[in-house]
Tab-separated table of C-alpha atoms in Angstrom:
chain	number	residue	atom	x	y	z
A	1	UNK	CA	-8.615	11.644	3.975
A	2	UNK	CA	-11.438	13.340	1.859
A	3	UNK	CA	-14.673	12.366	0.598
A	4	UNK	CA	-17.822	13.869	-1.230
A	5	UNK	CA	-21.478	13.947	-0.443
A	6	UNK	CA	-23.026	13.372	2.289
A	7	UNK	CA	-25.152	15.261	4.659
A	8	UNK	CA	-23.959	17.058	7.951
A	9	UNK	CA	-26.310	17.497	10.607
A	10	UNK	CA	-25.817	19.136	14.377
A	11	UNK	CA	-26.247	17.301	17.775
A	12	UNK	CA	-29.269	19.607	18.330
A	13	UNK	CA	-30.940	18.801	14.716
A	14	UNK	CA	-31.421	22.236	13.793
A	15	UNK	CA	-28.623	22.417	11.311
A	16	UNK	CA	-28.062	20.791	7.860
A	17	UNK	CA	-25.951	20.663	5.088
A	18	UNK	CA	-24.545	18.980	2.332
A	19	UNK	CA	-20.848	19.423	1.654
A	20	UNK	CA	-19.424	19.112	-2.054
A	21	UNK	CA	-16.361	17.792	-0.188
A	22	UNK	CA	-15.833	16.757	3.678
A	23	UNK	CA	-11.776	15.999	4.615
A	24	UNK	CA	-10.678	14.919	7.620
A	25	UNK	CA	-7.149	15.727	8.481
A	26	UNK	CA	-4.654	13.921	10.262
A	27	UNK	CA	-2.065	16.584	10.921
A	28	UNK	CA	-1.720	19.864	10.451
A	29	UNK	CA	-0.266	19.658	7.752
A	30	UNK	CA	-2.593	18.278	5.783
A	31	UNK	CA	-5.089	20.895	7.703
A	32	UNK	CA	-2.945	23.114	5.500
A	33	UNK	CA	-2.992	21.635	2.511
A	34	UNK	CA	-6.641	21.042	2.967
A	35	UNK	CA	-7.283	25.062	3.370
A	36	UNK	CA	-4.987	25.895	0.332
A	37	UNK	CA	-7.171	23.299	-1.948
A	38	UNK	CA	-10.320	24.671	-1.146
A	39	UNK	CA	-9.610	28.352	-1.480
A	40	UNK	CA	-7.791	27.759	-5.256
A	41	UNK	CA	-11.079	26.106	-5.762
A	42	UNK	CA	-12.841	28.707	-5.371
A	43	UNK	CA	-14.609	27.184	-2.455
A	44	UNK	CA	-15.481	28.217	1.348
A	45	UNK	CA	-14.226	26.331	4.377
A	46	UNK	CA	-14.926	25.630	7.843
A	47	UNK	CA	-13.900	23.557	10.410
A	48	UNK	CA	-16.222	21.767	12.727
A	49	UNK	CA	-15.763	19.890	16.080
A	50	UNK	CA	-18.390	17.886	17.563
A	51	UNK	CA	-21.451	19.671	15.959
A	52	UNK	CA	-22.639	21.109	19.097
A	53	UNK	CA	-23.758	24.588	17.975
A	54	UNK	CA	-26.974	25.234	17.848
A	55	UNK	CA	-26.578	27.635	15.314
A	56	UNK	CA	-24.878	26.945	11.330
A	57	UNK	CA	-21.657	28.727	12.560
A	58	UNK	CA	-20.033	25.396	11.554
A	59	UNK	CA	-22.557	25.045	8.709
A	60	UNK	CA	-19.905	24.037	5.342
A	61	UNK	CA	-21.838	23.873	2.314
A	62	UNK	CA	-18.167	23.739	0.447
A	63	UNK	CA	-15.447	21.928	1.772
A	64	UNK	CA	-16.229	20.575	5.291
A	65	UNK	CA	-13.085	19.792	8.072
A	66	UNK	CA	-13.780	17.562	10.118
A	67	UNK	CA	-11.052	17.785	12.925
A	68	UNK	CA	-11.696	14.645	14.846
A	69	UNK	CA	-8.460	13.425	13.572
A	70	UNK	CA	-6.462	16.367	15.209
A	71	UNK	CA	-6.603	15.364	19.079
A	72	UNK	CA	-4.050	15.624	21.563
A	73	UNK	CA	-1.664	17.361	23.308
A	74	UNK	CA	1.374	18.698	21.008
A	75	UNK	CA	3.628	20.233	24.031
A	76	UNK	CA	2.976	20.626	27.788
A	77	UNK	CA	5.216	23.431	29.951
A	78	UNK	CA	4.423	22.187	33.670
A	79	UNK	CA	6.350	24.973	34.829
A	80	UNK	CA	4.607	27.596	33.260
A	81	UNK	CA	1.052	25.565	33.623
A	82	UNK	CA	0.419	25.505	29.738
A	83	UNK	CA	-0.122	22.914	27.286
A	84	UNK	CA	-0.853	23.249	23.469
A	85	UNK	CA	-3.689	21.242	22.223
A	86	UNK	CA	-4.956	20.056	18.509
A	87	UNK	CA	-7.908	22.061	17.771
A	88	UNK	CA	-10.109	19.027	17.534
A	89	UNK	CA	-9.330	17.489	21.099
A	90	UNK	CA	-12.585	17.103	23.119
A	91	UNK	CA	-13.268	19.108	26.111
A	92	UNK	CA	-14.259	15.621	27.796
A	93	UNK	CA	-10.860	14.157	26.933
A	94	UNK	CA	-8.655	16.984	28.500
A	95	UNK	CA	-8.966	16.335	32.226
A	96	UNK	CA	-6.889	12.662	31.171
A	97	UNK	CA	-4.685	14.669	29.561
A	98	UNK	CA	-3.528	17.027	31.884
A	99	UNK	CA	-3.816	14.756	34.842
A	100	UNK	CA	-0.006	13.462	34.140
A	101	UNK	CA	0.904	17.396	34.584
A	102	UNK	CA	-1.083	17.549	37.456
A	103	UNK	CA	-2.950	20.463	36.059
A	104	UNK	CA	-6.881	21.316	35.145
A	105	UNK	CA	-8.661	23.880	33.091
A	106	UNK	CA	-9.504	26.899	34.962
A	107	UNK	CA	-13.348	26.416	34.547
A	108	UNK	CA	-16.013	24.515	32.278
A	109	UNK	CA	-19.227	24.895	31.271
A	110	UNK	CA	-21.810	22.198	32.069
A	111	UNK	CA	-21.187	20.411	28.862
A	112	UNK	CA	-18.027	18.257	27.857
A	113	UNK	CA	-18.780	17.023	24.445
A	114	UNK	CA	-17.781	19.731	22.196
A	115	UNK	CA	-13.861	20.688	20.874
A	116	UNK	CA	-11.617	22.776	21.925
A	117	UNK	CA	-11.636	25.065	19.161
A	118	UNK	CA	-15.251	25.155	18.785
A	119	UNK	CA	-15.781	26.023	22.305
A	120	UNK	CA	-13.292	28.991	22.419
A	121	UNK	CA	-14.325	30.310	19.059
A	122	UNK	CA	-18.313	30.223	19.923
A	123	UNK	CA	-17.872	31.820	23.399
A	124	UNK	CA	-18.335	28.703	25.430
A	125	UNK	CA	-18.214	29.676	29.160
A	126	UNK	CA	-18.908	28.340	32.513
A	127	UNK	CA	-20.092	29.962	35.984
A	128	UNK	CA	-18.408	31.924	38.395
A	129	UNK	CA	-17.814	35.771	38.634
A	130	UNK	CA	-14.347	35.723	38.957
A	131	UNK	CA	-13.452	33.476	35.880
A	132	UNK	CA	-14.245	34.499	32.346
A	133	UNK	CA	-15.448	32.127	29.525
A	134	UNK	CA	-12.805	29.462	28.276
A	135	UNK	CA	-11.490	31.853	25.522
A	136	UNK	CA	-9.869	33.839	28.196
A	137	UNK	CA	-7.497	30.507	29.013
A	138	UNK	CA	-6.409	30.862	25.548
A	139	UNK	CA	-2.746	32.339	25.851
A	140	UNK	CA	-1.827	31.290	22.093
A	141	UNK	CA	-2.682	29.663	19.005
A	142	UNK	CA	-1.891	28.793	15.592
A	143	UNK	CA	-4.431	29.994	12.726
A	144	UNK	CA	-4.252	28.465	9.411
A	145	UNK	CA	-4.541	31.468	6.794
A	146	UNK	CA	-6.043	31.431	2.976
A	147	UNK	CA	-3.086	30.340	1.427
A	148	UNK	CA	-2.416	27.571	3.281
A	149	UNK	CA	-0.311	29.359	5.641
A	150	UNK	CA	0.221	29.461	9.348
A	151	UNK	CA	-0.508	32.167	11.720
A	152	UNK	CA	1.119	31.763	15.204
A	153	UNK	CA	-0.520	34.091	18.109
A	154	UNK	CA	0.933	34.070	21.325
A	155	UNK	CA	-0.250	35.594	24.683
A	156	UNK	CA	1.615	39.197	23.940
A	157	UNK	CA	0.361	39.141	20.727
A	158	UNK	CA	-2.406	42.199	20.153
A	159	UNK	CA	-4.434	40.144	17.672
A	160	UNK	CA	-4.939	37.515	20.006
A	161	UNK	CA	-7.970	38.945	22.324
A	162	UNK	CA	-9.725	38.976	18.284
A	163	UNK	CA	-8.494	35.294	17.384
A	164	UNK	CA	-9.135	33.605	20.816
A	165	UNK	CA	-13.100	33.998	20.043
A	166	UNK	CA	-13.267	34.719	16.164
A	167	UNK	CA	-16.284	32.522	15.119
A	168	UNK	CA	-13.769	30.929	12.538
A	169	UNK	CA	-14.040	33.820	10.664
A	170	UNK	CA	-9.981	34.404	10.754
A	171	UNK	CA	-8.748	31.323	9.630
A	172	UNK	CA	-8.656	27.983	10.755
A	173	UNK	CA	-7.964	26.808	13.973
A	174	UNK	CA	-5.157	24.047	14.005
A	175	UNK	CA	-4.070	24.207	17.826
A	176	UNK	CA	-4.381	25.997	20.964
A	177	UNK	CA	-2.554	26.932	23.835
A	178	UNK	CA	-4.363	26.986	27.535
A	179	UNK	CA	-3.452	28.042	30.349
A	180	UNK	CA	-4.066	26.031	33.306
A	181	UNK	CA	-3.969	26.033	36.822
A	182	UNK	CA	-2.852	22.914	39.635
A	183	UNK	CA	-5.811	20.681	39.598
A	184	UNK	CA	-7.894	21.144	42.543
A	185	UNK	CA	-11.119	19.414	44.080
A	186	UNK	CA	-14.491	20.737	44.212
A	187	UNK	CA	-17.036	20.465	46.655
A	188	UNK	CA	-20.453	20.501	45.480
A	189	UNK	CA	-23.821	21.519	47.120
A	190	UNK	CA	-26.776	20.586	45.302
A	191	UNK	CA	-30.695	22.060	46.861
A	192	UNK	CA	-34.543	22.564	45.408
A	193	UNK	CA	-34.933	26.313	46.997
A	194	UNK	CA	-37.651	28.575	47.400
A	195	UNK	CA	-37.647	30.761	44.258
A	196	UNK	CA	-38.062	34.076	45.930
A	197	UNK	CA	-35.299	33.502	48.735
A	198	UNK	CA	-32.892	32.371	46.233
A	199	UNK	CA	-33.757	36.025	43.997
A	200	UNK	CA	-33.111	38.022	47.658
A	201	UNK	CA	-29.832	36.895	48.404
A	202	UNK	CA	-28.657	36.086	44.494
A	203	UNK	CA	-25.906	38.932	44.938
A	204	UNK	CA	-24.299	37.306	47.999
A	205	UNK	CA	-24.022	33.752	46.823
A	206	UNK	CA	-22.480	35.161	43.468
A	207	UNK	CA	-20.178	37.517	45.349
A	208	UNK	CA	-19.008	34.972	48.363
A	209	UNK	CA	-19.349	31.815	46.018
A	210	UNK	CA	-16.747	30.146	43.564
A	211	UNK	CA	-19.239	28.581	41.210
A	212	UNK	CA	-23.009	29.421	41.562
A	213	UNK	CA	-26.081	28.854	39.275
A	214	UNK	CA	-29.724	27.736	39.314
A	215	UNK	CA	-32.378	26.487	37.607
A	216	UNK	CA	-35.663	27.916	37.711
A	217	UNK	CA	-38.553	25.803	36.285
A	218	UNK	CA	-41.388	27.589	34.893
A	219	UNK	CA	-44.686	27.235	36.819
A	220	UNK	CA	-43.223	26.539	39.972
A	221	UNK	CA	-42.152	28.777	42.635
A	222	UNK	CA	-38.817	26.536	43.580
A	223	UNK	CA	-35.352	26.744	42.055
A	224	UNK	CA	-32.584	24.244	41.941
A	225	UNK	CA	-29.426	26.007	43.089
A	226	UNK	CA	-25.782	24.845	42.986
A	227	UNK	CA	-22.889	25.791	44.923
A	228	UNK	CA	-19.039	24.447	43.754
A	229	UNK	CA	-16.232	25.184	46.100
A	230	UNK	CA	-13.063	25.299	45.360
A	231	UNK	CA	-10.580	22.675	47.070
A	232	UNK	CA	-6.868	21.731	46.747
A	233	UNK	CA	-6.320	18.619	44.683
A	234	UNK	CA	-5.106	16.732	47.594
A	235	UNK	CA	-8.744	17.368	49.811
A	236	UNK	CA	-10.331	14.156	50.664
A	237	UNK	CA	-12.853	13.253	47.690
A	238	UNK	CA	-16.451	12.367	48.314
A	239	UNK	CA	-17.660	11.490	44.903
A	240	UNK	CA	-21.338	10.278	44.212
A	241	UNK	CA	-21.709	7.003	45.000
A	242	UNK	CA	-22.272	4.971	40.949
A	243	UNK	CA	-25.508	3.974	41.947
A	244	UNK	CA	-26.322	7.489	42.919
A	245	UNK	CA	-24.634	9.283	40.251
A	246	UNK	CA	-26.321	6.830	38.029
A	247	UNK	CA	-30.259	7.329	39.467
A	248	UNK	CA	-29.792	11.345	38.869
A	249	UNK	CA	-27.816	12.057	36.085
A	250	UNK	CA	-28.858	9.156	33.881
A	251	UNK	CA	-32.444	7.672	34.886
A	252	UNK	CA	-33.978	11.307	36.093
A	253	UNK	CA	-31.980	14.135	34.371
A	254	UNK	CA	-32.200	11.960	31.081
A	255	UNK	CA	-34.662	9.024	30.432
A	256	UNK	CA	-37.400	10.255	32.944
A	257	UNK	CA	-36.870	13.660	32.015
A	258	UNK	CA	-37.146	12.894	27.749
A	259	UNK	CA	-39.866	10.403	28.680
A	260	UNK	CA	-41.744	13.746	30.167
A	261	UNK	CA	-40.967	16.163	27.548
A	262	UNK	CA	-41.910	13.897	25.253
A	263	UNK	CA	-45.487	13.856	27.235
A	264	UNK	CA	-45.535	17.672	27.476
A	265	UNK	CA	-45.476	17.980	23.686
A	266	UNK	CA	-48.013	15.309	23.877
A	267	UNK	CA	-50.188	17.328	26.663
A	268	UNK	CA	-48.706	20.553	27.563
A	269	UNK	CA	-51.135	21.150	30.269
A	270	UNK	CA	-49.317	18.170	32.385
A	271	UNK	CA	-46.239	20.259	32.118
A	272	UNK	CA	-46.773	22.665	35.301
A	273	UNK	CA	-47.841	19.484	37.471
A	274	UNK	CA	-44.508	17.727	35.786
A	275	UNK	CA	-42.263	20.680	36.975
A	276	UNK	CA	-43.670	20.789	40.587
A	277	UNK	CA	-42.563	17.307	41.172
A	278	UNK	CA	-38.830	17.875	39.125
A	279	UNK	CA	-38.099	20.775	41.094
A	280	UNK	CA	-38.618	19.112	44.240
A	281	UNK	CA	-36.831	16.009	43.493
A	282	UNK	CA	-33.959	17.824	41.891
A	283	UNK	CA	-30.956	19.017	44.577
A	284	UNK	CA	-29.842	17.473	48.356
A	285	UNK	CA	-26.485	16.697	46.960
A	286	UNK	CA	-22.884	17.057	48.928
A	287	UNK	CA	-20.325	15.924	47.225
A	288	UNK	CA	-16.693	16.377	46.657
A	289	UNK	CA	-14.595	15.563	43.356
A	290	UNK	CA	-12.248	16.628	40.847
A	291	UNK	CA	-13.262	19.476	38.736
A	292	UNK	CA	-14.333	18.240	35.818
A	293	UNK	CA	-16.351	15.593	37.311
A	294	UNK	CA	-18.242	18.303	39.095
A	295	UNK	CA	-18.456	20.773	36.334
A	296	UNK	CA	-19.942	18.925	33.446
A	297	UNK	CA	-22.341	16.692	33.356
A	298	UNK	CA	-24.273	14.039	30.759
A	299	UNK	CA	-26.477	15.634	28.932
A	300	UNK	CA	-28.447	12.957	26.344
A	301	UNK	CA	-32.154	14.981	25.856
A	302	UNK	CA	-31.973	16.592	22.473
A	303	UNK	CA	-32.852	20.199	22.811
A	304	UNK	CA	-32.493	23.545	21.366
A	305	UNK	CA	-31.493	26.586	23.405
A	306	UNK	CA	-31.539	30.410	23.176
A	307	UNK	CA	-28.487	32.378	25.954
A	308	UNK	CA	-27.945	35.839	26.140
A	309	UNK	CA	-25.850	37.984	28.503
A	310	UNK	CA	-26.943	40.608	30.110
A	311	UNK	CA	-25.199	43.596	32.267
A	312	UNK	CA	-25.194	41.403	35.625
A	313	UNK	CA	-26.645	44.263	37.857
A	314	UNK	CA	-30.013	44.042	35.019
A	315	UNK	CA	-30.345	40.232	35.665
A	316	UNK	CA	-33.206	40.978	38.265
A	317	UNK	CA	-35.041	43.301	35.973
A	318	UNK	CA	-34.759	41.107	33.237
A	319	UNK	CA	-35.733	37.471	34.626
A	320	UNK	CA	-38.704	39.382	36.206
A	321	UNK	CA	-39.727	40.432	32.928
A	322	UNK	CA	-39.392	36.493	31.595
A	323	UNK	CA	-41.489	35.090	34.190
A	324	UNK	CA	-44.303	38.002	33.770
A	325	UNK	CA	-43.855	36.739	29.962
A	326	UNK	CA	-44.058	33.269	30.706
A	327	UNK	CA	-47.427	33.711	32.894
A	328	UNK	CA	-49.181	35.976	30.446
A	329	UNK	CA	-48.712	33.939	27.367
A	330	UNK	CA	-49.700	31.283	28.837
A	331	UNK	CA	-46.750	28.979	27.852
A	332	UNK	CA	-46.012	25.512	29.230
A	333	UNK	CA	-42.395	25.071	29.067
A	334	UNK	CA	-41.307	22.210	30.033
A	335	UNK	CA	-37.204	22.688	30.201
A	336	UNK	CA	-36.078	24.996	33.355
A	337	UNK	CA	-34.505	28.191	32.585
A	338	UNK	CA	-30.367	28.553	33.721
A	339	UNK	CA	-28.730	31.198	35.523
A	340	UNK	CA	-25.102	31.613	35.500
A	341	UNK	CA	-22.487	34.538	35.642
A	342	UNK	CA	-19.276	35.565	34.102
A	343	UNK	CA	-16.457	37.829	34.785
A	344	UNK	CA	-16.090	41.022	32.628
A	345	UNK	CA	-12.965	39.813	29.778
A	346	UNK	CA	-11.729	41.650	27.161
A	347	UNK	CA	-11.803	39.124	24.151
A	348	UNK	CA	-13.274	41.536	21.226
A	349	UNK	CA	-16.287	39.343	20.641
A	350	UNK	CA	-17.007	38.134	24.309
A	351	UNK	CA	-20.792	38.192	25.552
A	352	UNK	CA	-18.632	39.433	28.967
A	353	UNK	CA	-16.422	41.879	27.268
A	354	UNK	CA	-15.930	44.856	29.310
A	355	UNK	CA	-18.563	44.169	31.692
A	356	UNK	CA	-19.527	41.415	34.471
A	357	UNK	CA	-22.175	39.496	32.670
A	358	UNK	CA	-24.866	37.318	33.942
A	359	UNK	CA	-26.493	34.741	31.265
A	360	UNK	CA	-29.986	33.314	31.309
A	361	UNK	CA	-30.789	30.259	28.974
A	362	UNK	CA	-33.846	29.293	27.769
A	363	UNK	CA	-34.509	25.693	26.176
A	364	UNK	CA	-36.995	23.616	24.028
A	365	UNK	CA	-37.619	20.117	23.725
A	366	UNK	CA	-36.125	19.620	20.599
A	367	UNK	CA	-39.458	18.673	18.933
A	368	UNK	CA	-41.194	21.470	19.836
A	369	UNK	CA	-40.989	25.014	17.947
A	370	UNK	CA	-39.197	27.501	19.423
A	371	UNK	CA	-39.619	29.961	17.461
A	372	UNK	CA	-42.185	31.913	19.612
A	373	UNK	CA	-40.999	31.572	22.836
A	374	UNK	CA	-37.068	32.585	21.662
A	375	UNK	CA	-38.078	35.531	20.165
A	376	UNK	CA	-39.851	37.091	22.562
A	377	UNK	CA	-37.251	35.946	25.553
A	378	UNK	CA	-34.691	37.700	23.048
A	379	UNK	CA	-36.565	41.020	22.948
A	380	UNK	CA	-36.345	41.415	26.994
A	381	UNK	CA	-32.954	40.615	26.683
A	382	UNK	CA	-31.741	43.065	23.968
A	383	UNK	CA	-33.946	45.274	25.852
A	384	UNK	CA	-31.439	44.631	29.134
A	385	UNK	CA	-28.042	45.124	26.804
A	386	UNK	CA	-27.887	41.283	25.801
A	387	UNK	CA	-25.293	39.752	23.384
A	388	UNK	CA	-26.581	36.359	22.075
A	389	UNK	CA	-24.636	33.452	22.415
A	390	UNK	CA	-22.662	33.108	19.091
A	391	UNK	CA	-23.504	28.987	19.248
A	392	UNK	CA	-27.084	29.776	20.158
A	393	UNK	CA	-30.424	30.037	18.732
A	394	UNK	CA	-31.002	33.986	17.612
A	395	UNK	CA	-31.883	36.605	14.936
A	396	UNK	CA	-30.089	39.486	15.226
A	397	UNK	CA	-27.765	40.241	12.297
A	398	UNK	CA	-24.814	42.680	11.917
A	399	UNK	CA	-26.435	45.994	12.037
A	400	UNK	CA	-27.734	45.176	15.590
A	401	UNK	CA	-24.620	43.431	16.990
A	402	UNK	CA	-22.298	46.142	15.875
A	403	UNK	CA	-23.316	48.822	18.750
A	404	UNK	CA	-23.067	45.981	21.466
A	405	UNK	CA	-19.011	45.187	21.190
A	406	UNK	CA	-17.320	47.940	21.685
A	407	UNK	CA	-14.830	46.454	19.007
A	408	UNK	CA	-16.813	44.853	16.754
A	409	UNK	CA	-15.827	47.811	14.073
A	410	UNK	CA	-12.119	46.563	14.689
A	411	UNK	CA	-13.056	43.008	14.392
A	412	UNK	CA	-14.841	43.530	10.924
A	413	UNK	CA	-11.572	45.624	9.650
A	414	UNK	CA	-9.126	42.502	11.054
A	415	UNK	CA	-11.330	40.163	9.132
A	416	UNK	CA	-11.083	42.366	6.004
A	417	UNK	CA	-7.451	42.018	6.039
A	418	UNK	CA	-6.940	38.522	6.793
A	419	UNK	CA	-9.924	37.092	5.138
A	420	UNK	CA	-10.337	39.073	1.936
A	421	UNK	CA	-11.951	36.382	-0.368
A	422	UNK	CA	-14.411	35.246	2.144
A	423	UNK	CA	-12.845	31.638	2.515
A	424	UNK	CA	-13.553	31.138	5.823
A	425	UNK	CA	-17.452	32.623	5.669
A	426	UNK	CA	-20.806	30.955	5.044
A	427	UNK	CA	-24.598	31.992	5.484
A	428	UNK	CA	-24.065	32.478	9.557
A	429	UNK	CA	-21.422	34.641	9.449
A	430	UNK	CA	-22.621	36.610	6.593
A	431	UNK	CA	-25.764	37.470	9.029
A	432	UNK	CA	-23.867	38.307	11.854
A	433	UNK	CA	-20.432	39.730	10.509
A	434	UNK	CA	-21.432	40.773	7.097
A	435	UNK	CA	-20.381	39.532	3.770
């Protein structure tokens, strides 16, 4: 199915375009077909997923793909714990998926809505410093090439570590391979902390915890921390009563909390009083379920967000430096500021690659400017060895990415070879890769 005009936007609004042609494939075979059109015309390609970059990674002023045709699993191998997915399946539709296999996805981040491809190819990653972002359950995939052709990667494969987070600047993305692990149960514990004894024992909770991360909301002295233990499938569940699941994730994490931000842009100086009261109410959850129901969560306040990671022994130094920053601009940020860690990976392109990584995200009502508040969060962070989020709000370009991957020199020269003519490029890429 194909189509002209039209306009394209992101979930976060800060991305539009018009395609001269948007298709939407229903196999991959006419994935193929699409590609080889589009590069005899002359034109450039991408795929996109659910939108939910903040930056125009996806952005397609030629031909647009939209993969929400190509969902599903194509094979499942319960003995080896794999299954191979279309590239357009959504993260929130897995957990169904595999629960006939009895199997789960090593780890999620906090969000469900986006695809699979998208998430592996942007970096997409969860918490926990012994599991890496979701590229690193990639163990093979299938690459759709210039001419039409496909590209099949498995987990011995020395390109793959390039592929499994390429920015969909190798080709496109027509299915993926995970690998998984038995489902399990996790047990969640949810608390509003004092900020400064949460800082003095960070290192333990990372180090003896399965899952940890906070929140820390700007002009308060009180953190939201969470703690997610890992359980065997067949532990007794204690899930979040409807009611209850219903009061925090839907009435105060989302209408409440949009009904404030919008009030904050209104009359930021009733943001610090707004933020004492959230970051009291937030936490004094226990509470055991599957993974993905503790993982991700409902997200429906329209934001945009700046993430870097950062050496995870500099995280101290540098979220010192953003609260100083915070105080002596005299900001009122409304959103609270996430915490989370990674394990050290070795996907070329990976914010963790070759290093234990810790990540700090900073967020703005989505009708507010960012501008000055990213930019100078992002220079304390490149000052502390951060890589940006690829999906994420920054500015750096080529020049200054290219001395923090250790093979981003290798990437570029894989590119050049299997991308020639540019197909597969548009404005992002040609800021952060190069044209």
């Amino acid at each position: 199915m194909s189509g002209a005009g039209g306009t394209w936007r992101n979930w976060a609004r800060t991305v539009n375009v018009a395609p001269q042609r948007i298709e939407r494939p229903g196999s991959i075979h006419e994935l193929q077909q699409c590609v080889k059109r589009a590069a005899a015309a002359g034109l450039r390609v991408k795929a996109v997923g659910a939108g939910h970059s903040f930056t125009g990674i996806a952005a397609a002023p030629g031909v647009l793909l939209d993969l929400g045709r190509l969902q599903g699993i194509l094979e499942a191998d319960p003995e080896r714990l794999q299954v191979r997915l279309l590239a357009g399946t959504r993260l929130h539709r897995i957990p169904d998926l595999l629960a006939k296999y009895r199997l789960a996805m090593q780890n999620l981040g906090d969000i469900d809505r986006q695809s699979i491809a998208g998430a592996i190819s942007t970096g997409t990653h969860g918490t926990g410093a012994r599991f890496g972002g979701l590229s690193t359950q990639v163990v093979g995939l299938t690459l759709i090439q210039p001419d039409g052709g496909l590209l099949t990667l498995d987990g011995d494969d020395p390109l793959l570590p390039a592929a499994a987070l390429g920015l969909g600047a190798l080709g496109i993305i027509a299915d993926v391979t995970l690998q998984c692990v038995p489902a399990f149960a996790l047990r969640a514990v949810e608390a509003s902390e004092p900020l400064p004894s949460v800082l003095a024992s960070m290192t333990r909770r990372v180090e003896q915890s399965d899952h940890f991360e906070f929140y820390w909301f700007p002009h308060t002295n009180r953190a939201a921390t969470k703690f997610n233990t890992r359980l065997p499938s067949a532990a007794p569940l204690k899930p979040l009563p409807p009611v209850s699941r219903w009061v925090d994730e839907s009435f105060l994490s989302n209408t409440v909390f949009r009904a404030t931000c919008a009030a904050g842009t209104a009359v930021p100086a009733v943001v610090p009083a707004v933020n004492r009261v959230a970051a009291r109410l937030l936490g004094g959850r226990d509470y055991t379920d599957s993974s993905p129901g503790v993982f991700t969560q409902r997200r429906a306040v329209r934001f945009t967000e700046q993430e870097y990671g950062i050496p995870a022994d500099r995280l101290t130094s540098a979220f010192d430096a953003l609260r100083r920053l915070i105080d002596e601009r005299n900001w009122r940020i409304s959103f609270p500021v996430e915490v989370r860690w990674a394990a050290a990976d070795d996907r070329w392109l990976s914010t963790a690659h070759g290093r234990a990584t810790a990540y700090v995200a900073v967020h703005r009502y989505y009708r507010e400017d960012p501008a000055e508040y990213f930019e100078a969060v992002e220079e304390i962070m490149l000052a502390h060895e951060g890589r940006p989020h690829w999906g994420k709000l920054h500015t750096l370009d080529a020049a200054a990415l290219a001395p923090r991957y250790p093979r981003f020199a290798d990437f570029l020269d894989l590119r050049n070879r299997m991308d020639p003519g540019r197909v597969f490029a548009n404005d992002y890429l040609d800021q952060v890769l190069g044209p």
